[in-house]
């Protein structure tokens, strides 16, 4: 049914790949983890790291994510170090990818167990071996995601969370960026037992170049809620992957807010494997100038009566670029699938661009799938109406901008977190107004 | 209060003249009505006064208490005390009605150098005014005009007017799309705002609205000019004989 890529990387691609692979050594760890890492490196070699000729990288140039040395990125002085500071959470801090024990809370919370990937040393038998690199490897079909395999191979640390119950407060991973040449790779695992429920927050720019992978195994009737705010550092580059597998009647909801960053590529690869599962993934991005933001989503329906939603909104100005590649794949037998996908951009000037590739691929006959993609300017009638009521043009524009982003922000289920994000958005818009 | 002198306006894109020398003065405390057939320029007049894009003033002036309106941005006109109740209020998905109202009230206060209204005070006032217009809490929470019926949209316009307390109110065919009950409700809202310090310009096709909002002066507009001015009896004449008779008489 689906075309499967089978051709060796070009010599140039292999050379670039080898240069990157040789630039670093596999981290220490238990034997089972070492085996997985070596297999992942083999996957990278087999495919080659992405280059500009790859169809999946048609709209986003991967060179700076691939090259051996990370391009420098100045630390942004006006960064939001305090995002979600008012939200009571278990805080885990990484500075340029390095765990900061002092700034972090004690890694203990009712309903879950947290360990660090870097400290799995010596643990020979661990549930993590059934998850680490497993969803990432499944996600390599039908499209290659070699940067995720690279991460499985070389990630220096990450959190490994086993959720056994309904957790009362969120786990908050904070990514600080303090060095202008940091090159960080983190790999997180979240395993939710049947009926368990947790909220995971991720905030901050992470590093000058940041590659993160999260694999989430959501068992039957479990719920995973994810809210992410990628820092305002202007020059940072980040490339993230979230892989999730959903069991029967489980829920997965992920929202990401991005402002600034010369290069961001967020991939979400979700597989609905149990009946009646729900997967929502949403994003709100605001960018200026050399900002480039790419949301790439692949949702596979492989069970009956599941629902998936993709809601992505981008506000672009001064020549900023937004990319959306979103796919819903409905496998044979995945009847009663309800799939929805919308990607929209608000272009505040003629120099900015939005490139969208929405795709549906359906092999079941009793499904409802819809998708839409639009690019538009501020609604002049609405702007006039607001101004006629006394709102200055800039404030009216910002209000309409927030309204445009609202459908994505509304995907955050928790009201408190949603209000925090709305507050962040208006704060950022206000600062931009000066 | 509102003084319009020899106002000539073209459509920017079509190079077409719409207003061809409008002269009109609305005094504080008075209600003036403008009636006229379709295409006579009534709505254009309201748009030009409120600052909508797409029109070019080629001659003449419009001032509010001596201040040149045509030089001001739409928001500055609003802060100066001009209010247009739209014929077709715009739907704004994603912006809550209450947020919109509060932002508007405070933006105008700020522009006039006044103190912003606290959230608590605002809530109290808005609830009271909404109640008299039969606007329920749900309508206040919903996005601006989205999913509102025609009557609800017009009531929402009057609520905005009540909250903003403008000096000069222009009502552009506020009666269009309203049933008798809704029109009464809207008229009551307008009448409640009648005040010695406030002027009204009521644009309408029909006498009907003027039964409820009693005008002091009635103007007939045709082909971009005010062609006849009189008392409330002029509206009755239109109702009985249509515009044809009056237009013949002035031709």
XYZ file of C-alpha atoms in Angstrom:
685
model
C 0.000 0.000 0.000
C 2.510 2.610 1.003
C 5.669 3.224 -0.929
C 8.621 2.102 1.103
C 11.880 3.874 0.561
C 14.700 1.568 -0.242
C 17.673 3.230 -1.684
C 21.067 3.872 -0.265
C 22.044 7.405 0.729
C 24.033 9.377 -1.829
C 27.806 9.598 -1.250
C 27.447 13.257 -0.181
C 24.774 12.309 2.286
C 26.842 9.441 3.676
C 29.821 11.729 4.066
C 27.789 14.330 5.958
C 26.304 11.585 8.102
C 29.705 10.087 8.929
C 31.054 13.515 9.805
C 28.275 13.954 12.332
C 28.494 10.417 13.724
C 32.239 10.696 14.177
C 31.944 13.989 16.012
C 30.663 12.328 19.133
C 30.935 9.137 21.149
C 28.138 6.945 22.458
C 27.379 7.784 26.099
C 28.142 5.206 28.779
C 25.328 3.065 30.069
C 24.123 -0.450 30.714
C 24.703 -3.094 28.074
C 21.071 -3.247 26.902
C 21.041 0.495 26.332
C 24.328 0.343 24.492
C 22.852 -2.264 22.162
C 19.861 -0.061 21.427
C 22.096 2.934 20.819
C 24.277 1.007 18.398
C 21.216 -0.203 16.514
C 20.000 3.372 16.284
C 23.332 4.513 14.877
C 23.004 1.758 12.283
C 19.573 3.151 11.371
C 21.133 6.579 10.902
C 23.851 5.130 8.649
C 21.351 3.136 6.665
C 19.213 6.184 5.895
C 21.695 9.008 6.086
C 20.925 12.276 7.862
C 18.523 14.527 5.944
C 19.711 16.919 3.285
C 17.966 19.455 1.118
C 17.075 16.895 -1.530
C 14.842 14.905 0.824
C 11.157 15.267 0.036
C 10.335 15.355 3.751
C 12.677 18.346 4.104
C 11.440 20.175 1.066
C 10.344 23.255 3.001
C 12.927 23.256 5.789
C 16.660 23.157 5.262
C 18.196 20.596 7.605
C 21.900 21.470 7.143
C 22.333 23.344 10.416
C 20.610 20.551 12.314
C 22.866 17.980 10.702
C 26.320 19.590 10.550
C 28.886 18.300 13.022
C 29.276 21.536 14.921
C 26.262 23.426 16.181
C 25.968 26.997 14.875
C 26.320 29.505 17.674
C 23.252 31.078 19.178
C 23.438 34.059 21.491
C 21.609 33.701 24.764
C 18.543 35.921 24.660
C 18.628 38.361 27.550
C 14.890 38.913 27.623
C 14.056 35.209 27.782
C 11.156 33.948 29.821
C 12.916 31.968 32.510
C 9.766 32.019 34.539
C 7.223 30.436 32.228
C 4.695 28.523 34.351
C 6.511 29.717 37.484
C 3.108 30.011 39.155
C 2.102 26.487 38.282
C 2.718 24.074 41.124
C 4.766 21.330 39.521
C 7.638 18.953 40.020
C 10.450 20.843 38.383
C 13.355 19.222 36.559
C 15.946 21.598 35.166
C 18.420 21.024 32.358
C 20.907 23.755 31.516
C 22.154 23.402 27.964
C 21.136 19.759 28.189
C 22.911 19.125 31.502
C 20.858 18.156 34.536
C 20.909 20.802 37.261
C 20.269 18.972 40.522
C 20.287 22.103 42.621
C 17.639 23.885 40.618
C 15.507 20.763 40.332
C 13.023 19.358 42.808
C 13.486 15.979 44.381
C 12.471 13.461 41.731
C 9.559 12.021 43.638
C 5.822 12.390 43.252
C 2.847 10.229 44.158
C 1.624 8.174 41.238
C 4.864 8.096 39.304
C 8.518 7.164 39.407
C 11.122 9.330 37.760
C 14.675 8.397 36.957
C 17.247 9.947 34.730
C 18.434 8.282 31.583
C 22.044 9.066 32.490
C 21.615 7.191 35.761
C 20.205 3.990 34.389
C 23.806 2.818 34.501
C 24.111 -0.666 35.875
C 20.401 -1.355 35.825
C 20.248 -4.400 33.703
C 16.574 -5.077 33.583
C 14.389 -2.057 33.145
C 11.018 -1.410 31.498
C 12.754 1.296 29.540
C 14.339 -1.275 27.270
C 10.913 -2.017 25.861
C 10.312 1.621 25.027
C 13.651 3.378 24.447
C 14.097 3.700 20.695
C 11.137 1.399 20.082
C 8.526 3.984 19.117
C 11.204 5.988 17.349
C 12.051 2.940 15.245
C 8.363 2.284 14.476
C 8.123 5.925 13.463
C 10.778 5.454 10.767
C 8.111 4.033 8.499
C 6.912 5.100 6.003
C 9.056 8.219 6.332
C 12.632 8.389 7.552
C 13.311 10.391 10.692
C 17.070 9.975 11.011
C 17.519 12.906 13.407
C 15.347 11.026 15.892
C 17.455 7.881 15.467
C 20.553 10.047 15.956
C 19.051 11.169 19.246
C 18.343 7.586 20.345
C 21.993 6.888 19.674
C 23.579 9.843 21.370
C 21.167 11.424 23.849
C 23.193 12.271 26.935
C 20.323 12.369 29.376
C 16.582 12.701 29.775
C 13.845 11.716 32.147
C 12.383 8.263 32.365
C 8.925 8.420 33.905
C 6.717 5.516 34.855
C 3.217 6.765 35.649
C 1.224 4.303 37.713
C -1.666 6.453 38.902
C -3.395 9.774 38.457
C -0.764 12.349 39.283
C -1.879 15.416 41.203
C 0.479 17.983 39.717
C 2.400 18.364 36.489
C 5.984 17.396 35.860
C 7.751 20.446 34.483
C 10.946 20.065 32.498
C 12.755 23.386 32.220
C 15.348 23.832 29.484
C 17.675 26.708 30.140
C 20.037 28.050 27.562
C 23.179 29.667 28.968
C 25.951 28.860 26.520
C 26.009 30.260 23.004
C 27.588 27.112 21.601
C 25.717 24.345 23.401
C 24.575 21.320 21.433
C 22.166 19.268 23.501
C 20.397 15.990 22.945
C 17.839 14.724 25.429
C 15.643 11.679 25.213
C 12.626 11.206 27.474
C 10.450 8.193 28.079
C 6.984 8.284 29.565
C 5.163 5.072 30.242
C 1.597 5.336 31.486
C -0.035 2.301 33.034
C -3.699 1.585 32.386
C -5.861 4.372 33.809
C -2.888 6.554 34.758
C -2.880 10.256 34.014
C -0.161 12.887 33.954
C 0.537 16.384 32.656
C 4.002 17.135 31.341
C 5.212 20.693 30.819
C 8.297 21.595 28.828
C 9.564 25.150 28.692
C 12.618 27.019 27.521
C 14.931 27.133 24.535
C 17.153 24.250 25.644
C 20.440 25.041 23.938
C 21.986 26.778 20.949
C 21.081 23.590 19.102
C 18.588 21.276 20.722
C 17.517 17.844 19.593
C 14.908 16.187 21.760
C 12.958 12.983 21.479
C 10.119 11.881 23.697
C 8.547 8.465 23.497
C 5.195 8.098 25.205
C 3.417 4.824 25.740
C -0.176 5.477 26.736
C -1.870 2.322 27.996
C -5.630 1.695 27.949
C -7.723 4.441 29.513
C -4.651 6.449 30.392
C -4.314 10.182 29.734
C -1.238 12.137 28.704
C -1.345 15.929 28.596
C 1.554 17.885 27.217
C 2.014 21.648 27.121
C 5.208 23.032 25.720
C 6.540 26.578 25.404
C 9.691 26.859 23.337
C 11.780 29.808 24.486
C 12.071 33.206 22.931
C 15.792 32.939 22.164
C 16.021 34.318 18.719
C 18.984 32.405 17.326
C 18.305 28.966 18.769
C 17.674 25.904 16.641
C 15.556 23.059 17.737
C 14.408 19.841 16.334
C 12.005 17.805 18.408
C 10.159 14.534 18.013
C 7.284 13.231 20.049
C 6.405 9.598 19.399
C 3.321 8.152 21.034
C 1.418 4.909 20.966
C -2.155 5.017 22.238
C -4.097 2.146 23.760
C -7.845 1.605 23.987
C -9.836 4.590 25.269
C -6.670 6.499 25.985
C -6.103 10.213 25.499
C -3.096 12.095 24.209
C -3.123 15.883 24.025
C -0.171 17.997 23.099
C 0.085 21.751 22.616
C 3.178 23.729 21.686
C 3.672 27.462 21.661
C 6.633 28.893 19.817
C 7.838 32.450 19.478
C 11.122 33.227 17.768
C 13.910 30.815 16.959
C 15.667 30.828 13.604
C 14.808 27.188 13.136
C 12.273 24.980 14.815
C 11.042 21.662 13.533
C 8.563 19.862 15.755
C 7.564 16.402 14.645
C 4.754 14.441 16.229
C 4.291 10.815 15.271
C 1.236 9.279 16.840
C -0.164 5.822 16.456
C -3.668 4.988 17.634
C -3.560 1.264 18.258
C -6.550 0.748 20.572
C -10.216 1.428 19.835
C -11.810 4.699 21.024
C -8.512 6.495 21.531
C -8.243 10.276 21.222
C -5.164 12.138 19.986
C -4.954 15.907 19.675
C -1.887 17.833 18.682
C -1.879 21.598 18.371
C 0.496 24.484 18.000
C 0.539 28.281 18.072
C 3.598 29.968 16.601
C 4.562 33.608 16.195
C 7.536 34.612 14.170
C 9.397 37.578 12.818
C 12.072 38.000 10.192
C 14.370 34.988 9.833
C 12.078 32.832 11.958
C 11.413 29.447 10.418
C 8.910 27.151 12.043
C 7.962 23.708 10.854
C 5.276 21.450 12.281
C 5.406 17.965 10.849
C 2.760 15.554 12.064
C 1.990 11.979 11.186
C -1.026 10.313 12.771
C -1.804 6.666 12.087
C -5.238 5.276 12.836
C -4.959 1.542 13.346
C -8.068 0.880 15.460
C -11.761 1.604 15.333
C -13.699 4.638 16.444
C -10.688 6.814 17.228
C -10.518 10.577 17.017
C -7.575 12.716 16.006
C -7.226 16.477 15.659
C -4.393 18.591 14.339
C -4.761 22.337 14.892
C -1.839 24.535 13.870
C -1.799 28.303 13.684
C 1.068 30.569 12.768
C 1.398 34.336 12.814
C 4.154 35.473 10.489
C 5.641 38.844 9.684
C 8.713 40.568 8.290
C 9.561 37.677 6.027
C 9.052 34.822 8.493
C 8.361 31.325 7.195
C 5.904 28.782 8.493
C 5.692 25.162 7.396
C 3.088 22.529 8.036
C 3.292 18.937 6.883
C 0.475 16.951 8.353
C -0.764 13.526 7.519
C -3.584 11.305 8.633
C -3.143 7.673 7.672
C -6.178 5.469 8.189
C -5.236 1.830 7.963
C -7.547 -0.886 6.656
C -10.044 -1.773 9.357
C -9.777 1.537 11.222
C -13.502 2.146 10.733
C -15.393 5.056 12.294
C -12.246 7.137 12.328
C -12.851 10.813 12.977
C -9.869 12.772 11.720
C -9.580 16.545 11.567
C -6.719 18.679 10.449
C -6.465 22.435 10.118
C -3.405 24.554 9.473
C -3.672 28.292 9.089
C -1.378 31.214 8.873
C -1.947 34.868 9.503
C 0.438 36.774 7.280
C 1.008 40.278 8.598
C 2.858 41.371 5.470
C 3.594 40.239 1.952
C 7.156 39.122 2.695
C 6.138 36.263 4.950
C 5.190 32.853 3.682
C 3.355 29.746 4.764
C 4.017 26.406 3.111
C 1.556 23.659 3.830
C 1.271 20.063 2.784
C -1.837 18.507 4.256
C -2.352 14.851 3.436
C -4.981 12.211 3.984
C -4.415 8.576 3.124
C -7.391 6.378 3.831
C -7.794 2.627 3.491
C -11.082 2.207 5.379
C -14.497 3.042 3.944
C -16.456 4.261 6.961
C -14.509 7.280 8.170
C -14.918 11.037 8.517
C -11.761 12.952 7.749
C -11.489 16.620 6.955
C -8.616 18.920 6.401
C -8.095 22.535 5.556
C -5.259 24.950 5.145
C -5.448 28.704 4.706
C -3.258 31.764 4.586
C -4.734 35.160 5.149
C -4.182 38.696 6.263
C -5.857 40.526 9.137
C -9.587 40.906 8.483
C -9.907 44.562 7.481
C -13.584 44.777 8.426
C -12.895 43.454 11.901
C -9.954 45.815 12.265
C -12.083 48.814 11.286
C -14.863 47.738 13.638
C -12.465 47.504 16.572
C -10.833 50.824 15.720
C -14.229 52.479 15.386
C -14.781 51.469 19.002
C -11.587 53.206 20.037
C -8.975 50.446 19.950
C -5.682 51.725 18.541
C -4.623 49.863 15.414
C -1.793 47.935 17.097
C -3.998 46.789 19.956
C -6.770 45.812 17.577
C -4.268 43.865 15.467
C -2.963 42.046 18.527
C -6.473 41.221 19.690
C -7.266 39.751 16.281
C -3.951 37.905 16.342
C -4.825 36.337 19.663
C -8.256 35.491 18.349
C -6.641 33.790 15.381
C -4.482 31.658 17.677
C -7.356 30.855 20.021
C -8.499 27.654 18.299
C -5.065 26.144 18.898
C -4.726 27.478 22.445
C -8.185 26.157 23.283
C -6.779 22.679 22.768
C -5.171 23.004 26.206
C -7.637 21.210 28.395
C -6.577 22.525 31.776
C -8.067 25.975 32.310
C -5.251 27.217 34.519
C -2.575 26.260 32.003
C -4.628 27.675 29.163
C -4.858 31.023 30.938
C -1.117 30.957 31.572
C -0.522 30.504 27.862
C -3.011 33.233 26.958
C -1.154 35.499 29.392
C 2.190 34.622 27.790
C 0.801 35.345 24.358
C -0.533 38.747 25.299
C 2.692 39.563 27.127
C 4.729 38.682 24.063
C 2.465 40.660 21.785
C 2.643 43.621 24.136
C 6.436 43.558 24.236
C 6.535 43.308 20.481
C 4.403 46.445 20.303
C 6.998 48.097 22.520
C -21.690 69.612 17.783
C -21.343 67.746 14.476
C -20.785 70.093 11.597
C -20.532 68.880 8.022
C -19.847 71.429 5.325
C -20.000 70.903 1.577
C -18.678 67.349 1.923
C -17.706 65.676 -1.350
C -16.601 62.047 -1.285
C -15.443 59.654 -3.995
C -15.024 55.911 -3.851
C -11.268 55.370 -3.986
C -11.267 52.325 -6.203
C -14.002 53.172 -8.644
C -13.446 56.867 -9.115
C -17.110 57.410 -8.473
C -18.653 60.333 -6.605
C -20.979 59.333 -3.786
C -21.401 62.467 -1.710
C -21.789 65.662 -3.696
C -21.850 68.472 -1.179
C -23.452 67.464 2.095
C -24.236 70.229 4.569
C -25.499 69.175 7.969
C -25.286 70.420 11.529
C -26.389 68.352 14.508
C -26.679 70.310 17.749
C -26.073 68.829 21.200
C -29.255 67.409 22.684
C -30.944 66.983 19.302
C -31.934 63.962 17.264
C -31.572 64.377 13.531
C -32.813 61.739 11.125
C -31.611 61.175 7.587
C -33.959 59.381 5.257
C -33.481 58.646 1.621
C -33.740 56.035 -1.078
C -31.182 53.277 -1.570
C -27.899 54.498 -2.979
C -28.402 58.080 -1.885
C -25.159 58.053 0.153
C -26.521 57.695 3.692
C -24.271 54.821 4.738
C -21.278 56.329 2.960
C -21.740 59.426 5.091
C -21.603 57.298 8.249
C -18.497 55.438 7.048
C -16.672 58.585 6.059
C -17.402 60.183 9.403
C -16.158 57.129 11.325
C -13.020 56.754 9.214
C -13.465 53.663 7.108
C -10.866 53.050 4.381
C -11.777 53.240 0.746
C -13.219 56.748 0.545
C -11.594 59.917 -0.601
C -12.775 63.275 0.626
C -12.313 65.668 -2.280
C -13.889 68.770 -0.773
C -15.475 70.069 2.380
C -15.090 69.387 6.090
C -16.539 67.534 9.035
C -15.872 68.608 12.599
C -16.928 67.425 16.017
C -16.966 70.264 18.555
C -14.628 72.115 16.255
C -12.149 69.237 15.890
C -11.439 68.154 12.318
C -12.681 64.570 12.186
C -11.295 63.838 8.749
C -7.723 64.279 9.993
C -8.133 61.656 12.716
C -7.666 57.873 12.756
C -10.858 55.887 13.410
C -9.818 55.216 17.018
C -9.117 58.906 17.591
C -12.575 59.791 16.316
C -14.032 57.279 18.750
C -12.021 58.751 21.613
C -13.187 62.218 20.572
C -16.723 60.999 21.199
C -18.015 59.766 17.853
C -19.873 56.467 17.737
C -21.271 54.608 14.749
C -23.814 51.864 15.355
C -23.163 49.641 12.338
C -25.798 48.535 9.890
C -23.947 45.231 9.668
C -22.049 44.656 12.922
C -18.912 42.618 12.247
C -18.480 39.128 13.662
C -15.132 38.624 15.366
C -14.489 34.975 16.215
C -12.112 34.398 19.089
C -12.607 37.798 20.764
C -14.955 37.620 23.730
C -17.663 40.269 23.796
C -16.774 41.279 27.334
C -13.040 41.510 26.605
C -13.829 43.619 23.575
C -16.080 45.985 25.525
C -13.618 46.430 28.333
C -10.671 46.942 25.995
C -12.680 49.547 24.082
C -13.836 51.427 27.179
C -10.338 51.519 28.624
C -8.656 52.391 25.329
C -10.909 55.434 25.015
C -10.365 56.419 28.619
C -6.635 56.113 28.166
C -6.735 58.180 24.974
C -8.573 60.925 26.864
C -6.107 60.798 29.743
C -8.665 59.308 32.113
C -8.151 56.480 34.543
C -8.966 52.956 33.361
C -12.080 51.313 34.760
C -11.406 48.510 37.222
C -12.595 45.029 36.334
C -15.101 45.057 39.171
C -16.595 48.435 38.287
C -16.767 47.509 34.659
C -18.570 44.266 35.402
C -21.122 46.038 37.532
C -21.897 48.669 34.924
C -21.974 46.292 31.988
C -24.342 43.903 33.751
C -26.743 46.673 34.574
C -26.779 48.084 31.044
C -26.949 44.649 29.448
C -29.954 43.794 31.565
C -31.986 46.724 30.319
C -31.227 45.633 26.737
C -32.129 42.021 27.574
C -28.583 40.880 26.819
C -27.869 37.813 28.930
C -24.612 36.642 30.458
C -24.131 34.118 27.676
C -24.173 36.826 24.996
C -21.566 38.754 26.922
C -19.311 35.734 27.075
C -19.614 34.701 23.439
C -17.281 36.003 20.752
C -18.287 39.413 19.409
C -21.470 39.067 17.330
C -20.685 35.453 16.394
C -23.875 33.458 16.138
C -25.947 36.474 17.213
C -29.331 36.964 15.572
C -29.951 40.235 13.720
C -31.716 41.663 16.755
C -28.974 40.552 19.123
C -26.341 42.221 16.985
C -28.204 45.527 17.035
C -28.776 45.315 20.778
C -25.080 44.629 21.168
C -24.344 47.819 19.223
C -26.534 49.798 21.579
C -24.817 48.181 24.572
C -21.465 49.341 23.223
C -22.894 52.806 22.773
C -24.195 52.801 26.340
C -20.820 51.693 27.698
C -18.776 54.144 25.656
C -21.053 57.127 26.338
C -20.189 59.003 23.148
C -21.077 62.626 22.498
C -22.255 62.046 18.964
C -24.070 58.872 17.998
C -24.682 57.845 14.416
C -27.129 54.981 13.953
C -26.890 53.445 10.504
C -30.127 51.645 9.683
C -30.334 50.257 13.156
C -33.905 49.172 12.401
C -32.985 46.935 9.483
C -33.613 43.286 10.209
C -35.521 43.962 13.411
C -39.016 42.836 14.325
C -41.304 45.252 16.168
C -40.377 44.046 19.642
C -36.661 44.145 18.958
C -37.000 47.610 17.474
C -38.788 48.847 20.589
C -36.051 47.443 22.773
C -33.364 49.118 20.695
C -35.284 52.406 20.629
C -35.655 52.319 24.414
C -31.913 51.816 24.680
C -31.308 54.828 22.465
C -33.892 56.981 24.243
C -32.275 56.186 27.580
C -29.120 57.814 26.229
C -30.832 60.984 25.026
C -29.243 63.804 26.892
C -28.659 67.510 26.577
C -25.022 66.988 25.872
C -25.424 64.308 23.240
C -26.312 64.485 19.564
C -27.874 61.756 17.423
C -27.927 61.153 13.714
C -30.376 58.393 12.866
C -30.128 56.970 9.361
C -33.158 55.018 8.247
C -35.334 54.098 5.297
C -38.530 54.025 7.254
C -40.698 56.186 9.427
C -41.225 53.160 11.704
C -38.080 53.639 13.797
C -38.867 57.326 14.157
C -42.131 56.467 15.890
C -39.968 55.175 18.706
C -36.996 57.517 18.491
C -38.651 60.873 17.961
C -36.469 63.131 15.839
C -36.213 66.888 16.170
C -35.137 67.361 12.578
C -35.596 65.186 9.495
C -33.412 65.420 6.383
C -34.036 63.815 3.051
C -30.930 62.708 1.211
C -30.828 61.967 -2.482
C -27.975 61.555 -4.926
C -25.333 62.555 -2.398
C -26.972 65.708 -1.075
C -29.434 66.767 1.577
C -32.337 67.886 -0.570
C -34.907 68.757 2.023
C -34.970 69.444 5.744
C -37.983 69.710 7.993
C -39.623 68.583 11.222
C -40.951 65.112 12.144
C -43.840 65.648 9.724
C -41.408 65.197 6.831
C -40.929 61.563 7.833
C -44.673 61.028 7.743
C -44.808 62.520 4.282
C -42.224 59.962 3.134
C -44.179 57.194 4.739
C -47.379 58.226 2.978
C -46.107 59.302 -0.424
C -42.712 57.655 -0.805
C -39.619 59.534 -1.905
C -40.826 60.155 -5.430
C -43.079 63.047 -4.515
C -40.435 64.858 -2.501
C -37.755 64.325 -5.109
C -39.986 65.704 -7.824
C -40.779 68.695 -5.681
C -37.108 69.589 -5.143
C -35.971 68.728 -8.661
